[in-house]
mmCIF file of C-alpha atoms in Angstrom:
data_model
loop_
_atom_site.group_PDB
_atom_site.id
_atom_site.type_symbol
_atom_site.label_atom_id
_atom_site.label_comp_id
_atom_site.label_asym_id
_atom_site.label_seq_id
_atom_site.Cartn_x
_atom_site.Cartn_y
_atom_site.Cartn_z
ATOM 1 C CA UNK A 294 -12.539 19.002 -5.331
ATOM 2 C CA UNK A 295 -15.970 16.494 -5.155
ATOM 3 C CA UNK A 296 -13.792 13.506 -5.575
ATOM 4 C CA UNK A 297 -11.665 14.238 -2.865
ATOM 5 C CA UNK A 298 -14.879 14.992 -0.599
ATOM 6 C CA UNK A 299 -16.325 11.829 -1.378
ATOM 7 C CA UNK A 300 -13.035 9.888 -0.491
ATOM 8 C CA UNK A 301 -12.848 12.189 2.597
ATOM 9 C CA UNK A 302 -16.070 11.155 4.105
ATOM 10 C CA UNK A 303 -15.650 7.273 2.956
ATOM 11 C CA UNK A 304 -12.321 7.120 4.961
ATOM 12 C CA UNK A 305 -13.496 9.063 7.989
ATOM 13 C CA UNK A 306 -16.786 6.764 7.535
ATOM 14 C CA UNK A 307 -14.524 3.460 7.922
ATOM 15 C CA UNK A 308 -12.062 4.941 11.369
ATOM 16 C CA UNK A 309 -15.753 5.586 12.281
ATOM 17 C CA UNK A 310 -16.310 1.925 12.110
ATOM 18 C CA UNK A 311 -13.066 0.915 13.645
ATOM 19 C CA UNK A 312 -12.498 0.294 17.324
ATOM 20 C CA UNK A 313 -8.813 2.232 17.501
ATOM 21 C CA UNK A 314 -8.726 2.221 21.799
ATOM 22 C CA UNK A 315 -7.642 -1.329 21.262
ATOM 23 C CA UNK A 316 -5.037 -1.918 18.969
ATOM 24 C CA UNK A 317 -1.485 -0.237 20.676
ATOM 25 C CA UNK A 318 1.040 1.318 17.783
ATOM 26 C CA UNK A 319 3.513 -1.302 16.435
ATOM 27 C CA UNK A 320 7.306 -0.765 17.658
ATOM 28 C CA UNK A 321 7.985 -1.000 14.584
ATOM 29 C CA UNK A 322 8.320 -2.863 10.804
ATOM 30 C CA UNK A 323 7.718 -6.587 10.080
ATOM 31 C CA UNK A 324 8.732 -8.265 6.875
ATOM 32 C CA UNK A 325 4.902 -8.852 4.928
ATOM 33 C CA UNK A 326 6.336 -11.717 2.750
ATOM 34 C CA UNK A 327 9.761 -13.126 5.119
ATOM 35 C CA UNK A 328 12.375 -14.163 3.072
ATOM 36 C CA UNK A 329 11.000 -13.308 -0.061
ATOM 37 C CA UNK A 330 13.661 -12.015 -3.021
ATOM 38 C CA UNK A 331 13.272 -8.186 -3.893
ATOM 39 C CA UNK A 332 13.354 -9.090 -7.747
ATOM 40 C CA UNK A 333 12.659 -5.348 -8.376
ATOM 41 C CA UNK A 334 13.083 -2.372 -6.675
ATOM 42 C CA UNK A 335 12.469 1.872 -6.798
ATOM 43 C CA UNK A 336 12.559 4.005 -8.204
ATOM 44 C CA UNK A 337 13.091 2.214 -11.405
ATOM 45 C CA UNK A 338 13.410 -0.587 -13.059
ATOM 46 C CA UNK A 339 16.133 -2.725 -13.985
ATOM 47 C CA UNK A 340 17.420 -2.251 -17.038
ATOM 48 C CA UNK A 341 17.053 -5.844 -17.629
ATOM 49 C CA UNK A 342 13.521 -5.184 -17.088
ATOM 50 C CA UNK A 343 13.333 -2.792 -19.709
ATOM 51 C CA UNK A 344 13.977 0.624 -17.253
ATOM 52 C CA UNK A 345 11.177 2.485 -16.319
ATOM 53 C CA UNK A 346 9.140 4.592 -13.594
ATOM 54 C CA UNK A 347 8.668 1.771 -10.684
ATOM 55 C CA UNK A 348 7.128 3.297 -7.305
ATOM 56 C CA UNK A 349 7.820 -0.092 -4.571
ATOM 57 C CA UNK A 350 9.763 -2.908 -4.809
ATOM 58 C CA UNK A 351 8.631 -6.438 -5.988
ATOM 59 C CA UNK A 352 8.758 -9.524 -4.149
ATOM 60 C CA UNK A 353 9.669 -12.456 -6.046
ATOM 61 C CA UNK A 354 7.796 -15.582 -5.059
ATOM 62 C CA UNK A 355 5.802 -18.668 -5.985
ATOM 63 C CA UNK A 356 1.546 -17.830 -6.355
ATOM 64 C CA UNK A 357 -0.500 -18.565 -2.956
ATOM 65 C CA UNK A 358 2.559 -16.635 -0.879
ATOM 66 C CA UNK A 359 0.994 -15.502 2.164
ATOM 67 C CA UNK A 360 1.268 -11.840 2.818
ATOM 68 C CA UNK A 361 1.276 -10.380 6.194
ATOM 69 C CA UNK A 362 0.321 -6.797 7.846
ATOM 70 C CA UNK A 363 3.557 -5.374 8.289
ATOM 71 C CA UNK A 364 2.665 -3.016 11.453
ATOM 72 C CA UNK A 365 -0.702 -2.249 13.591
ATOM 73 C CA UNK A 366 -3.684 -0.247 11.742
ATOM 74 C CA UNK A 367 -6.295 0.055 9.400
ATOM 75 C CA UNK A 368 -8.019 -1.337 6.152
ATOM 76 C CA UNK A 369 -8.967 1.230 3.753
ATOM 77 C CA UNK A 370 -9.536 -0.277 0.403
ATOM 78 C CA UNK A 371 -9.892 -4.191 -0.394
ATOM 79 C CA UNK A 372 -9.912 -4.212 -3.944
ATOM 80 C CA UNK A 373 -10.525 -7.993 -5.355
ATOM 81 C CA UNK A 374 -12.399 -9.544 -8.555
ATOM 82 C CA UNK A 375 -8.799 -10.028 -11.341
ATOM 83 C CA UNK A 376 -8.105 -13.161 -12.302
ATOM 84 C CA UNK A 377 -4.481 -13.505 -13.688
ATOM 85 C CA UNK A 378 -3.253 -10.577 -15.428
ATOM 86 C CA UNK A 379 -0.304 -10.235 -18.426
ATOM 87 C CA UNK A 380 1.750 -7.465 -19.504
ATOM 88 C CA UNK A 381 -0.853 -4.086 -19.923
ATOM 89 C CA UNK A 382 -3.869 -5.219 -18.621
ATOM 90 C CA UNK A 383 -5.259 -2.184 -16.648
ATOM 91 C CA UNK A 384 -7.648 -4.606 -14.241
ATOM 92 C CA UNK A 385 -7.871 -2.930 -10.978
ATOM 93 C CA UNK A 386 -10.166 0.221 -11.362
ATOM 94 C CA UNK A 387 -13.135 -0.962 -11.680
ATOM 95 C CA UNK A 388 -12.181 -2.798 -8.202
ATOM 96 C CA UNK A 389 -11.742 -0.077 -6.356
ATOM 97 C CA UNK A 390 -8.291 0.070 -6.533
ATOM 98 C CA UNK A 391 -5.818 1.693 -8.825
ATOM 99 C CA UNK A 392 -5.584 1.000 -12.864
ATOM 100 C CA UNK A 393 -2.818 -2.184 -13.767
ATOM 101 C CA UNK A 394 -2.748 -3.026 -9.936
ATOM 102 C CA UNK A 395 -4.781 -6.499 -9.774
ATOM 103 C CA UNK A 396 -6.216 -7.247 -6.711
ATOM 104 C CA UNK A 397 -5.184 -4.699 -4.636
ATOM 105 C CA UNK A 398 -5.272 -3.445 -0.220
ATOM 106 C CA UNK A 399 -4.244 -0.150 0.977
ATOM 107 C CA UNK A 400 -3.590 0.114 4.631
ATOM 108 C CA UNK A 401 -2.441 2.938 6.990
ATOM 109 C CA UNK A 402 -0.521 1.891 9.871
ATOM 110 C CA UNK A 403 1.217 3.472 13.051
ATOM 111 C CA UNK A 404 4.491 2.240 13.565
ATOM 112 C CA UNK A 405 7.393 3.684 15.647
ATOM 113 C CA UNK A 406 5.905 7.113 16.440
ATOM 114 C CA UNK A 407 5.185 7.789 12.835
ATOM 115 C CA UNK A 408 1.947 7.334 10.471
ATOM 116 C CA UNK A 409 2.337 5.129 7.326
ATOM 117 C CA UNK A 410 0.098 4.314 4.460
ATOM 118 C CA UNK A 411 0.991 1.127 2.687
ATOM 119 C CA UNK A 412 -0.003 -0.812 -1.316
ATOM 120 C CA UNK A 413 -0.004 -4.301 -1.823
ATOM 121 C CA UNK A 414 -0.845 -5.008 -5.496
ATOM 122 C CA UNK A 415 -1.294 -8.361 -7.705
ATOM 123 C CA UNK A 416 -2.512 -10.233 -5.319
ATOM 124 C CA UNK A 417 -4.354 -13.740 -6.176
ATOM 125 C CA UNK A 418 -8.024 -13.599 -6.593
ATOM 126 C CA UNK A 419 -10.179 -14.536 -3.617
ATOM 127 C CA UNK A 420 -7.145 -14.325 -1.290
ATOM 128 C CA UNK A 421 -7.803 -11.409 0.247
ATOM 129 C CA UNK A 422 -8.038 -12.383 4.060
ATOM 130 C CA UNK A 423 -9.407 -8.380 4.710
ATOM 131 C CA UNK A 424 -12.053 -5.280 4.139
ATOM 132 C CA UNK A 425 -12.706 -1.535 4.145
ATOM 133 C CA UNK A 426 -12.754 -0.568 7.917
ATOM 134 C CA UNK A 427 -10.984 -3.428 9.799
ATOM 135 C CA UNK A 428 -8.083 -3.223 12.178
ATOM 136 C CA UNK A 429 -4.884 -5.343 11.494
ATOM 137 C CA UNK A 430 -2.925 -6.601 13.815
ATOM 138 C CA UNK A 431 1.008 -6.325 12.753
ATOM 139 C CA UNK A 432 1.396 -10.303 11.350
ATOM 140 C CA UNK A 433 -2.389 -10.883 10.359
ATOM 141 C CA UNK A 434 -2.171 -12.802 7.533
ATOM 142 C CA UNK A 435 -4.426 -10.636 4.812
ATOM 143 C CA UNK A 436 -3.961 -12.343 1.029
ATOM 144 C CA UNK A 437 -1.568 -14.381 -0.878
ATOM 145 C CA UNK A 438 0.653 -13.182 -3.390
ATOM 146 C CA UNK A 439 -0.798 -13.675 -7.146
ATOM 147 C CA UNK A 440 -0.081 -12.445 -10.604
ATOM 148 C CA UNK A 441 -2.994 -9.843 -11.304
ATOM 149 C CA UNK A 442 -3.525 -6.703 -13.218
ATOM 150 C CA UNK A 443 -0.456 -5.662 -15.337
ATOM 151 C CA UNK A 444 2.250 -8.490 -14.427
ATOM 152 C CA UNK A 445 3.673 -11.372 -15.984
ATOM 153 C CA UNK A 446 3.952 -13.326 -13.697
ATOM 154 C CA UNK A 447 3.835 -14.488 -9.405
ATOM 155 C CA UNK A 448 4.897 -11.247 -7.471
ATOM 156 C CA UNK A 449 3.459 -8.724 -5.210
ATOM 157 C CA UNK A 450 4.100 -5.203 -5.752
ATOM 158 C CA UNK A 451 5.012 -2.931 -2.413
ATOM 159 C CA UNK A 452 4.783 0.651 -2.520
ATOM 160 C CA UNK A 453 5.071 2.311 1.279
ATOM 161 C CA UNK A 454 4.438 5.960 2.449
ATOM 162 C CA UNK A 455 5.355 8.298 5.316
ATOM 163 C CA UNK A 456 2.620 10.397 6.353
ATOM 164 C CA UNK A 457 3.664 12.120 9.526
ATOM 165 C CA UNK A 458 4.104 11.350 12.773
ATOM 166 C CA UNK A 459 1.739 9.453 15.515
ATOM 167 C CA UNK A 460 0.566 7.186 17.097
ATOM 168 C CA UNK A 461 -2.508 4.932 15.839
ATOM 169 C CA UNK A 462 -5.101 7.197 18.053
ATOM 170 C CA UNK A 463 -3.781 9.787 15.757
ATOM 171 C CA UNK A 464 -5.382 7.960 12.436
ATOM 172 C CA UNK A 465 -8.044 9.979 12.527
ATOM 173 C CA UNK A 466 -6.208 13.350 11.962
ATOM 174 C CA UNK A 467 -4.497 11.947 8.709
ATOM 175 C CA UNK A 468 -7.622 10.033 7.524
ATOM 176 C CA UNK A 469 -9.001 13.469 8.121
ATOM 177 C CA UNK A 470 -6.752 15.263 4.924
ATOM 178 C CA UNK A 471 -8.931 13.392 2.851
ATOM 179 C CA UNK A 472 -6.162 11.027 0.558
ATOM 180 C CA UNK A 473 -5.951 9.620 -3.214
ATOM 181 C CA UNK A 474 -5.311 6.362 -3.513
ATOM 182 C CA UNK A 475 -1.308 7.347 -3.552
ATOM 183 C CA UNK A 476 -1.343 9.057 -0.236
ATOM 184 C CA UNK A 477 -1.597 12.592 -1.945
ATOM 185 C CA UNK A 478 1.689 11.623 -3.504
ATOM 186 C CA UNK A 479 0.770 11.066 -6.812
ATOM 187 C CA UNK A 480 1.788 8.536 -9.766
ATOM 188 C CA UNK A 481 4.086 8.378 -12.551
ATOM 189 C CA UNK A 482 6.664 11.251 -13.142
ATOM 190 C CA UNK A 483 4.999 13.635 -10.977
ATOM 191 C CA UNK A 484 5.125 10.678 -7.926
ATOM 192 C CA UNK A 485 9.162 11.211 -8.573
ATOM 193 C CA UNK A 486 8.830 14.966 -7.050
ATOM 194 C CA UNK A 487 7.664 13.282 -3.527
ATOM 195 C CA UNK A 488 10.428 11.229 -2.367
ATOM 196 C CA UNK A 489 10.995 11.444 1.400
ATOM 197 C CA UNK A 490 14.873 10.898 0.217
ATOM 198 C CA UNK A 491 15.149 14.075 -1.005
ATOM 199 C CA UNK A 492 13.389 16.072 1.682
ATOM 200 C CA UNK A 493 10.304 16.174 0.987
ATOM 201 C CA UNK A 494 8.544 16.866 3.618
ATOM 202 C CA UNK A 495 5.296 14.078 3.830
ATOM 203 C CA UNK A 496 3.282 12.972 2.234
ATOM 204 C CA UNK A 497 6.004 11.216 0.406
ATOM 205 C CA UNK A 498 7.176 7.685 -0.713
ATOM 206 C CA UNK A 499 9.436 5.601 0.451
ATOM 207 C CA UNK A 500 11.626 2.978 0.085
ATOM 208 C CA UNK A 501 10.249 -0.148 1.655
ATOM 209 C CA UNK A 502 13.170 -2.453 1.582
ATOM 210 C CA UNK A 503 14.595 0.546 4.267
ATOM 211 C CA UNK A 504 12.020 -0.941 6.924
ATOM 212 C CA UNK A 505 10.718 -3.997 5.595
ATOM 213 C CA UNK A 506 14.142 -5.695 4.830
ATOM 214 C CA UNK A 507 16.300 -6.478 1.215
#
């Protein structure tokens, strides 16, 4: 409970320093990595990858490929400092992100009348162009594709969460819920119980391919 309260205060401080009045909601999403190939989808890795739970999609592109904000919103976490990783490399949590995620960015955005959370993992060290509390406009460069953390090759792992209905000015309401790094949807097998496609209410996990393209 103490940790959740601390997280809630952190998010509230971020939003207090952001001028959302200057930011309209996006009509919809754009692809964060236009033209990129999806090498692994949700909710399981392909058998060729050894199976196992996979809570987002992997964009397989060359190192240094630019990543763009998919919608207007606010940066929650910008976690840098991990070099190139390898299978099982836990780097990420010591820099403010989630374990194994390498360099990461967390956004909360407004698009099409709804509020979403977005996570980008395995980013290239020293290319993160945003800080916590920054406002981002759709199409803004936010980072470059890398291979940090638990990664065996250049790609960006992306997760998408539905948080509820609303416009950009409603973001403070959602931040007051005190989200964790998983936007209260959990990790591993517990996360599979929070899939929007199964009729679970917000917050719940979405397949990014249905929003960012295949």
